[in-house]
């Protein structure tokens, strides 16, 4: 059995073959690393972790030998570089975290490690997860494996590209306004954003704390369900996690679509939507009807407020969350009088204790200003300024407070619609993968990429993107399913119906 085929097996089959020795775990991981190097033009990784992967392989092999293999033995994993892994760099694709080594591991990731994954690297992303094209990375853009002249989507672009290129079997991403689902759609893989509070955010670098969730990208629903299952559930280290029990989403993966009521929101279409994606929605609606679901139109009347509401709230939260990067405790520090002289301070390198010599002419404020100005890229600076503006006295009521009220109305739209419907079917993104550089100078058109995804984060509900067909240039199309709080089981089961028909 060759390694590529090995990575494409369902997880249960892969575990059997690993157990019987027909498939070699070391070969699987080595091949992933080799693929990452051979496909380095994609720029999907910020850091490859060959040594760490070898240690993971040894650990999982021992567990296989003792008959104590975890449910994810054999999953080769990429981790978005805003999720902490102890002893490894954590850059968030930002200069400001240059040289920072994470002192601990995120809860969600630790659960996957305990279940037997092999981590081969930290994936590229938009800086601090702000972006829809992965062009806002200090480490350069990621390229789409289906066409290297096009973007992979963002902000989890490296994670999506690594799965789509067959480098890894699964990847972790984060989703604040669509960053798991949108790159999943543009790269032709599955992307699941769980319910807010379903997966611990401990160790996920905060962007918009009331919106952020760690999500899964993978080639199949089976793999997605198994990874989700392991990482979900309450965590004492994140008091926003929910005690709601996690149902067995793997066991119900074959429940089908029979008897489900599926709504197609009238507001999720129109002008900006590419006709080929509209056609995909009709085809999937037909398929699900054929499989016994009742599909009909529904309405989410406050949809038009999604983008302004999302960008006000996420930027406000980002301006507060990113205040901690002050050149004192983490990563980069620039001297105010010398933009070239850099001191890297990181908690693990020197415990934040060692400070540069006192320079009487420079105030601490100068150092903070200089560090932040040079350490953050232009999009992150734009968000911090926007967020500071909408929170400032005099504008707070007009923007932030109003956005909170709009958020409540958007949430209520979903509460109402899920009284009648089990699921919603919508596009994931308004277009297929666009060209590198096409939208980078037009932030507004970039922000509109989130028009179908950000509402789920505002409402906190779970959603999934699954591939359905290609456009005329052979680029993948993604369709999105949305469900009521904590119904990831339904999302995965219906995504599996779509997957089987593909
Ligand atoms: N594209 C959105 C933004 O730039 C979403 C990002 C995300 O989900 N992390 O904010």
Coordinates of C-alpha atoms and ligand atoms in Angstrom, one line a residue, residues 80 128-132 154-155 174-180 207 310-311 314 383 446-447 450 457, ligand 1:
X80 CA -2.7 26.6 11.8
X128 CA -3.6 37.0 13.1
X129 CA -6.3 35.3 11.0
X130 CA -7.4 38.6 9.4
X131 CA -8.1 38.0 5.8
X132 CA -10.0 36.0 3.2
X154 CA -8.2 32.7 4.1
X155 CA -7.5 32.9 6.7
X174 CA -9.7 28.8 13.2
X175 CA -12.9 30.5 12.1
X176 CA -13.9 34.0 13.3
X177 CA -16.0 35.0 10.3
X178 CA -15.5 32.1 7.8
X179 CA -11.8 31.3 7.9
X180 CA -12.2 27.5 8.0
X207 CA -8.7 37.6 17.4
X310 CA -19.2 41.5 11.8
X311 CA -16.4 44.0 10.9
X314 CA -14.5 41.6 15.2
X383 CA -8.4 46.5 12.0
X446 CA -12.3 41.3 0.2
X447 CA -14.6 41.7 3.2
X450 CA -17.5 36.7 4.2
X457 CA -20.1 33.3 13.9
Ligands
LIG1 N1 -12.2 37.0 6.4 C1 -12.7 37.4 7.8 C2 -11.8 38.4 8.3 O1 -10.9 38.9 7.7 C3 -12.7 36.1 8.6 C4 -11.5 35.8 9.3 C5 -11.6 34.6 10.2 O2 -12.5 33.9 10.2 N2 -10.5 34.5 11.0 O3 -12.0 38.9 9.4

